Amino acid sequence: MVKAIRVHQLGGPQVLKWEDVELGEPREGEIRIKNKAIGLNFIDIYFRKGVYTAATMPFTPGMEVVGEVTAVGPGLTGRKVGDIVAYAGDRMGSYAEEQILPADKVVPVPPSVDPIIAASIMLKGMTAQYLERRCFKVEPGHTVLVHAAAGGTGSLLCQWANALGATVIGTVSTKEKAAQAKEDGCHHVIIYTEEDFVSGVNEMTSGKGVEVVYDSVGKNTFEGSLACLKPRGYMVSFGQSSGTPDPVPLSALAPKSLFLTRPSMMQYTSTRDELLETAGEVFANVASGVLRVRVNHKYPLSEASQAHAELENRRATGSIVLIP
């Protein structure tokens, strides 16, 4: 038996229960790991509330973890007991002391990257990589708009876009978050609680708009994000922390020939080669200093409900890590 967080019914943070669970031995193609650090992400909240539907009920949340391999399945090569590996993606269950994972879905963590840093950046960092390197390829001279610029993913998007030579505009809710966004590479910051971000972007770009908007907020920002785009701009909607956006008719894209995409990381890391390349670029940028990871909050795994409340109520900046 191992301890894990379990969700038996959908709802607020209080539905996260600390319980004993059975954990078997790894089968062919699987490994067992002892979790060292677990990343908390907004997608965990989506599943807890039922915005996204879990495959089973009850379920253990969590999509991001770093751990030490303690057992390997029969006939498995390429992984051995003692390896430090990371996982992020399409299988839930990381809110646990130990877990079993498919060996082809984990990546080795370089010795130069601390496990807590790796756990805080795997999902967010790979998200930033596919959004800015492949979904829309940010290049020097571009102007990009990043919503929730002080959040875990937003912070990395701003740093990476700046390093790629783009002009970065970020939106945040407070002066404190604005200061952090500036440190993380934003050339301009809009405090959306004090100023209309569409007007702000229009002023900052002399009415030209931006090449791309990275929007993880959803309902509250979606229409405004479309208005901020220049002709043939890209609307990249990759989250919905404020709720699901209202339906948009195709005709709304026509006046400026806009592109609209709702990408998922799983479709950008569907092969082993894509996964290794994506994670490798993230870890290399951490090691070189291009990406600075802010682990501003650490909680014992047993207190996951409190961590969820902090993230959901926008009291957190940077990344939150759960420690088993």
Tab-separated table of C-alpha atoms in Angstrom:
chain	number	residue	atom	x	y	z
A	1	MET	CA	0.000	0.000	0.000
A	2	VAL	CA	1.124	3.554	-0.726
A	3	LYS	CA	-0.430	6.930	0.053
A	4	ALA	CA	-2.094	8.925	-2.706
A	5	ILE	CA	-4.590	11.720	-3.265
A	6	ARG	CA	-7.949	10.369	-4.477
A	7	VAL	CA	-11.016	12.083	-5.917
A	8	HIS	CA	-14.310	10.251	-5.308
A	9	GLN	CA	-16.604	13.094	-6.364
A	10	LEU	CA	-16.133	16.247	-8.403
A	11	GLY	CA	-15.965	19.615	-6.678
A	12	GLY	CA	-13.751	22.048	-4.795
A	13	PRO	CA	-10.331	21.419	-3.238
A	14	GLN	CA	-11.982	19.629	-0.316
A	15	VAL	CA	-12.712	16.576	-2.512
A	16	LEU	CA	-8.978	15.734	-2.587
A	17	LYS	CA	-8.592	12.877	-0.076
A	18	TRP	CA	-5.325	11.417	1.330
A	19	GLU	CA	-5.752	7.631	1.219
A	20	ASP	CA	-4.044	4.249	1.018
A	21	VAL	CA	-4.012	2.648	-2.436
A	22	GLU	CA	-2.807	-0.680	-3.810
A	23	LEU	CA	0.139	-0.583	-6.189
A	24	GLY	CA	1.245	-3.702	-8.010
A	25	GLU	CA	4.454	-4.570	-9.796
A	26	PRO	CA	5.411	-3.204	-13.216
A	27	ARG	CA	4.428	-5.333	-16.187
A	28	GLU	CA	6.140	-5.598	-19.546
A	29	GLY	CA	7.023	-2.129	-20.833
A	30	GLU	CA	6.445	-0.484	-17.437
A	31	ILE	CA	8.530	0.907	-14.584
A	32	ARG	CA	7.758	1.664	-10.958
A	33	ILE	CA	9.027	4.943	-9.515
A	34	LYS	CA	9.234	6.505	-6.072
A	35	ASN	CA	8.072	10.066	-6.595
A	36	LYS	CA	10.412	12.833	-5.461
A	37	ALA	CA	8.508	15.927	-6.615
A	38	ILE	CA	5.147	16.485	-8.300
A	39	GLY	CA	4.166	19.480	-10.400
A	40	LEU	CA	0.770	21.090	-9.855
A	41	ASN	CA	-0.971	22.398	-12.969
A	42	PHE	CA	-4.305	23.992	-13.817
A	43	ILE	CA	-5.268	20.867	-15.750
A	44	ASP	CA	-5.411	19.088	-12.360
A	45	ILE	CA	-8.108	21.542	-11.307
A	46	TYR	CA	-10.003	20.996	-14.577
A	47	PHE	CA	-10.189	17.255	-13.869
A	48	ARG	CA	-11.080	17.766	-10.189
A	49	LYS	CA	-13.997	20.019	-11.134
A	50	GLY	CA	-15.141	17.972	-14.111
A	51	VAL	CA	-14.252	20.496	-16.815
A	52	TYR	CA	-12.278	17.576	-18.269
A	53	THR	CA	-13.620	14.066	-17.706
A	54	ALA	CA	-11.419	11.497	-15.977
A	55	ALA	CA	-11.472	7.990	-17.447
A	56	THR	CA	-12.350	6.416	-14.100
A	57	MET	CA	-13.874	7.404	-10.795
A	58	PRO	CA	-12.375	7.560	-8.236
A	59	PHE	CA	-9.083	8.773	-9.684
A	60	THR	CA	-5.702	10.093	-8.620
A	61	PRO	CA	-4.924	13.497	-10.190
A	62	GLY	CA	-1.580	14.756	-11.415
A	63	MET	CA	0.126	14.921	-14.802
A	64	GLU	CA	3.746	15.760	-13.918
A	65	VAL	CA	6.331	14.040	-11.752
A	66	VAL	CA	10.013	13.322	-11.183
A	67	GLY	CA	10.967	10.135	-9.432
A	68	GLU	CA	13.528	7.388	-8.941
A	69	VAL	CA	13.078	4.059	-10.693
A	70	THR	CA	12.601	1.301	-8.097
A	71	ALA	CA	11.578	-1.604	-10.362
A	72	VAL	CA	11.415	-2.396	-14.078
A	73	GLY	CA	9.069	-4.714	-15.911
A	74	PRO	CA	10.197	-8.045	-17.373
A	75	GLY	CA	12.459	-7.808	-20.406
A	76	LEU	CA	12.679	-4.012	-20.285
A	77	THR	CA	15.915	-2.392	-21.451
A	78	GLY	CA	16.968	1.235	-21.444
A	79	ARG	CA	15.787	1.927	-17.879
A	80	LYS	CA	17.312	0.635	-14.670
A	81	VAL	CA	16.728	0.862	-10.925
A	82	GLY	CA	18.161	4.135	-9.588
A	83	ASP	CA	17.501	6.203	-12.733
A	84	ILE	CA	15.960	9.644	-12.153
A	85	VAL	CA	13.195	10.154	-14.681
A	86	ALA	CA	10.459	12.665	-15.422
A	87	TYR	CA	6.996	12.333	-16.861
A	88	ALA	CA	4.353	14.765	-18.062
A	89	GLY	CA	1.405	14.199	-20.297
A	90	ASP	CA	-1.533	12.024	-21.054
A	91	ARG	CA	-1.758	9.738	-18.009
A	92	MET	CA	-2.972	10.911	-14.618
A	93	GLY	CA	-1.804	9.587	-11.282
A	94	SER	CA	1.222	11.556	-10.104
A	95	TYR	CA	-0.366	12.679	-6.790
A	96	ALA	CA	1.039	9.569	-5.111
A	97	GLU	CA	4.071	8.395	-3.154
A	98	GLU	CA	4.815	5.834	-5.867
A	99	GLN	CA	3.365	4.956	-9.256
A	100	ILE	CA	3.729	2.729	-12.288
A	101	LEU	CA	4.355	4.358	-15.674
A	102	PRO	CA	4.936	3.263	-19.274
A	103	ALA	CA	8.702	3.280	-19.798
A	104	ASP	CA	8.386	4.930	-23.214
A	105	LYS	CA	6.596	7.949	-21.685
A	106	VAL	CA	9.355	8.953	-19.253
A	107	VAL	CA	12.528	10.901	-20.037
A	108	PRO	CA	15.862	10.930	-18.205
A	109	VAL	CA	16.527	13.963	-16.026
A	110	PRO	CA	20.049	15.366	-16.498
A	111	PRO	CA	22.148	15.421	-13.309
A	112	SER	CA	22.487	19.192	-13.751
A	113	VAL	CA	18.743	19.699	-13.179
A	114	ASP	CA	17.392	19.417	-9.630
A	115	PRO	CA	14.380	17.054	-9.327
A	116	ILE	CA	12.198	19.815	-7.848
A	117	ILE	CA	13.064	22.120	-10.743
A	118	ALA	CA	12.443	19.324	-13.237
A	119	ALA	CA	9.058	18.523	-11.684
A	120	SER	CA	8.025	22.155	-11.864
A	121	ILE	CA	9.009	22.597	-15.501
A	122	MET	CA	8.274	19.332	-17.313
A	123	LEU	CA	4.657	19.987	-18.293
A	124	LYS	CA	4.863	23.776	-18.331
A	125	GLY	CA	8.205	23.808	-20.132
A	126	MET	CA	7.181	21.312	-22.791
A	127	THR	CA	3.976	23.302	-23.230
A	128	ALA	CA	6.014	26.461	-23.804
A	129	GLN	CA	8.263	24.576	-26.225
A	130	TYR	CA	5.542	23.268	-28.498
A	131	LEU	CA	3.561	26.530	-28.347
A	132	GLU	CA	6.450	28.809	-29.306
A	133	ARG	CA	8.615	26.492	-31.389
A	134	ARG	CA	6.050	24.492	-33.345
A	135	CYS	CA	2.406	25.568	-32.877
A	136	PHE	CA	3.373	29.115	-33.871
A	137	LYS	CA	7.089	29.590	-34.432
A	138	VAL	CA	8.151	32.772	-32.645
A	139	GLU	CA	10.915	34.635	-34.462
A	140	PRO	CA	12.871	37.876	-34.008
A	141	GLY	CA	10.698	40.893	-34.746
A	142	HIS	CA	7.431	39.276	-33.717
A	143	THR	CA	5.213	40.815	-31.054
A	144	VAL	CA	3.468	38.293	-28.807
A	145	LEU	CA	0.766	38.624	-26.159
A	146	VAL	CA	0.887	36.265	-23.176
A	147	HIS	CA	-2.035	36.155	-20.772
A	148	ALA	CA	-1.391	35.138	-17.135
A	149	ALA	CA	2.212	36.182	-17.658
A	150	ALA	CA	3.167	35.623	-14.010
A	151	GLY	CA	1.815	32.074	-13.876
A	152	GLY	CA	3.904	28.937	-14.180
A	153	THR	CA	3.500	28.487	-17.943
A	154	GLY	CA	3.112	32.196	-18.673
A	155	SER	CA	6.438	32.973	-17.025
A	156	LEU	CA	8.226	30.448	-19.238
A	157	LEU	CA	6.461	31.658	-22.383
A	158	CYS	CA	7.619	35.213	-21.672
A	159	GLN	CA	11.218	34.212	-20.993
A	160	TRP	CA	11.431	31.975	-24.050
A	161	ALA	CA	9.787	34.486	-26.421
A	162	ASN	CA	12.158	37.199	-25.198
A	163	ALA	CA	15.149	34.923	-25.808
A	164	LEU	CA	13.856	34.247	-29.319
A	165	GLY	CA	13.961	37.967	-30.076
A	166	ALA	CA	10.267	38.806	-29.830
A	167	THR	CA	8.670	41.826	-28.182
A	168	VAL	CA	6.622	40.429	-25.302
A	169	ILE	CA	3.413	41.922	-23.900
A	170	GLY	CA	2.044	40.245	-20.775
A	171	THR	CA	-1.198	40.599	-18.840
A	172	VAL	CA	-1.389	40.159	-15.064
A	173	SER	CA	-3.800	40.986	-12.251
A	174	THR	CA	-1.626	42.860	-9.710
A	175	LYS	CA	1.358	45.206	-9.455
A	176	GLU	CA	3.355	42.462	-7.727
A	177	LYS	CA	2.750	40.088	-10.626
A	178	ALA	CA	3.607	42.888	-13.060
A	179	ALA	CA	7.038	43.240	-11.439
A	180	GLN	CA	7.652	39.510	-11.825
A	181	ALA	CA	6.507	39.549	-15.461
A	182	LYS	CA	9.018	42.327	-16.169
A	183	GLU	CA	11.779	40.228	-14.619
A	184	ASP	CA	10.685	37.303	-16.772
A	185	GLY	CA	11.141	39.108	-20.049
A	186	CYS	CA	8.001	41.149	-20.667
A	187	HIS	CA	8.757	44.408	-22.442
A	188	HIS	CA	5.274	45.713	-21.637
A	189	VAL	CA	2.907	44.613	-18.881
A	190	ILE	CA	-0.815	45.331	-18.678
A	191	ILE	CA	-2.593	45.029	-15.324
A	192	TYR	CA	-5.952	43.932	-16.688
A	193	THR	CA	-7.781	44.768	-13.447
A	194	GLU	CA	-6.862	48.420	-13.959
A	195	GLU	CA	-6.722	48.749	-17.749
A	196	ASP	CA	-8.493	47.251	-20.761
A	197	PHE	CA	-5.895	44.958	-22.302
A	198	VAL	CA	-7.224	45.382	-25.835
A	199	SER	CA	-6.760	49.154	-25.627
A	200	GLY	CA	-3.342	48.650	-24.077
A	201	VAL	CA	-2.166	46.323	-26.838
A	202	ASN	CA	-3.559	48.663	-29.477
A	203	GLU	CA	-1.599	51.559	-27.987
A	204	MET	CA	1.621	49.577	-27.550
A	205	THR	CA	1.567	48.332	-31.145
A	206	SER	CA	0.380	51.631	-32.701
A	207	GLY	CA	-2.791	49.884	-33.809
A	208	LYS	CA	-0.991	47.092	-35.675
A	209	GLY	CA	-1.765	44.252	-33.256
A	210	VAL	CA	0.316	41.190	-32.426
A	211	GLU	CA	1.368	38.146	-34.457
A	212	VAL	CA	0.201	35.666	-31.825
A	213	VAL	CA	-1.763	35.501	-28.576
A	214	TYR	CA	-1.086	32.706	-26.074
A	215	ASP	CA	-4.301	32.485	-24.074
A	216	SER	CA	-4.686	30.104	-21.126
A	217	VAL	CA	-7.475	32.132	-19.503
A	218	GLY	CA	-10.320	31.346	-21.885
A	219	LYS	CA	-13.773	32.806	-21.418
A	220	ASN	CA	-12.803	36.195	-19.958
A	221	THR	CA	-10.126	36.991	-22.545
A	222	PHE	CA	-11.039	35.110	-25.713
A	223	GLU	CA	-12.871	37.803	-27.684
A	224	GLY	CA	-10.383	40.458	-26.596
A	225	SER	CA	-7.519	38.230	-27.667
A	226	LEU	CA	-8.952	37.951	-31.173
A	227	ALA	CA	-9.245	41.752	-31.289
A	228	CYS	CA	-5.528	42.106	-30.428
A	229	LEU	CA	-4.337	40.146	-33.466
A	230	LYS	CA	-2.970	41.687	-36.628
A	231	PRO	CA	-4.163	40.356	-40.003
A	232	ARG	CA	-3.254	36.659	-40.402
A	233	GLY	CA	-2.443	36.486	-36.700
A	234	TYR	CA	-2.578	33.310	-34.629
A	235	MET	CA	-4.967	32.817	-31.723
A	236	VAL	CA	-3.520	29.990	-29.616
A	237	SER	CA	-6.049	28.988	-26.957
A	238	PHE	CA	-4.418	26.406	-24.688
A	239	GLY	CA	-6.351	26.748	-21.419
A	240	GLN	CA	-9.515	28.020	-19.804
A	241	SER	CA	-8.851	29.036	-16.218
A	242	SER	CA	-11.816	31.454	-16.310
A	243	GLY	CA	-14.137	28.982	-18.029
A	244	THR	CA	-14.785	27.616	-21.498
A	245	PRO	CA	-14.896	30.336	-24.176
A	246	ASP	CA	-18.204	30.987	-25.903
A	247	PRO	CA	-18.547	29.462	-29.390
A	248	VAL	CA	-17.063	31.573	-32.160
A	249	PRO	CA	-18.506	31.517	-35.694
A	250	LEU	CA	-15.981	30.990	-38.469
A	251	SER	CA	-17.088	34.312	-39.900
A	252	ALA	CA	-15.509	36.067	-36.900
A	253	LEU	CA	-12.077	35.069	-38.228
A	254	ALA	CA	-12.686	36.301	-41.747
A	255	PRO	CA	-12.175	40.090	-41.446
A	256	LYS	CA	-8.485	39.623	-40.589
A	257	SER	CA	-7.954	36.094	-42.002
A	258	LEU	CA	-7.103	34.854	-38.502
A	259	PHE	CA	-5.862	31.427	-37.517
A	260	LEU	CA	-7.404	29.741	-34.456
A	261	THR	CA	-6.016	26.625	-32.788
A	262	ARG	CA	-6.758	24.705	-29.588
A	263	PRO	CA	-3.605	22.584	-29.246
A	264	SER	CA	-2.808	19.769	-26.838
A	265	MET	CA	0.702	18.805	-25.794
A	266	MET	CA	-0.104	15.126	-26.265
A	267	GLN	CA	-0.491	15.697	-30.018
A	268	TYR	CA	2.927	17.382	-30.142
A	269	THR	CA	4.735	14.643	-28.181
A	270	SER	CA	2.950	11.621	-29.634
A	271	THR	CA	6.149	9.860	-30.727
A	272	ARG	CA	9.145	8.925	-28.602
A	273	ASP	CA	11.418	11.119	-30.722
A	274	GLU	CA	9.127	14.153	-30.324
A	275	LEU	CA	8.961	13.619	-26.560
A	276	LEU	CA	12.736	13.355	-26.162
A	277	GLU	CA	13.374	16.360	-28.401
A	278	THR	CA	10.820	18.516	-26.586
A	279	ALA	CA	12.008	17.631	-23.089
A	280	GLY	CA	15.649	17.857	-24.158
A	281	GLU	CA	15.229	21.422	-25.395
A	282	VAL	CA	13.512	22.398	-22.145
A	283	PHE	CA	16.254	20.929	-19.950
A	284	ALA	CA	18.968	22.489	-22.144
A	285	ASN	CA	17.382	25.925	-21.762
A	286	VAL	CA	17.195	25.470	-17.996
A	287	ALA	CA	20.855	24.466	-17.841
A	288	SER	CA	21.925	27.408	-20.035
A	289	GLY	CA	19.906	29.948	-18.039
A	290	VAL	CA	17.486	30.841	-20.837
A	291	LEU	CA	14.665	29.575	-18.623
A	292	ARG	CA	14.590	30.510	-14.943
A	293	VAL	CA	12.141	28.422	-12.985
A	294	ARG	CA	10.291	30.038	-10.108
A	295	VAL	CA	9.293	27.403	-7.560
A	296	ASN	CA	7.611	29.860	-5.232
A	297	HIS	CA	5.428	27.375	-3.365
A	298	LYS	CA	6.068	23.888	-1.971
A	299	TYR	CA	3.441	21.819	-0.152
A	300	PRO	CA	3.435	18.319	1.315
A	301	LEU	CA	1.462	16.065	-1.031
A	302	SER	CA	-1.022	15.413	1.790
A	303	GLU	CA	-1.907	19.142	1.668
A	304	ALA	CA	-2.745	19.154	-2.046
A	305	SER	CA	-6.164	20.668	-1.315
A	306	GLN	CA	-4.550	23.813	0.086
A	307	ALA	CA	-2.224	24.045	-2.906
A	308	HIS	CA	-5.198	23.736	-5.256
A	309	ALA	CA	-6.989	26.555	-3.462
A	310	GLU	CA	-3.942	28.821	-3.796
A	311	LEU	CA	-3.655	28.191	-7.531
A	312	GLU	CA	-7.375	28.373	-8.274
A	313	ASN	CA	-7.783	31.658	-6.399
A	314	ARG	CA	-4.818	33.196	-8.254
A	315	ARG	CA	-2.825	33.710	-5.072
A	316	ALA	CA	0.164	31.833	-6.458
A	317	THR	CA	2.942	33.032	-8.726
A	318	GLY	CA	5.418	30.835	-10.530
A	319	SER	CA	5.229	27.091	-10.009
A	320	ILE	CA	3.777	24.977	-7.200
A	321	VAL	CA	5.410	21.664	-6.319
A	322	LEU	CA	4.012	18.890	-4.104
A	323	ILE	CA	6.498	16.838	-2.092
A	324	PRO	CA	5.528	13.225	-1.120
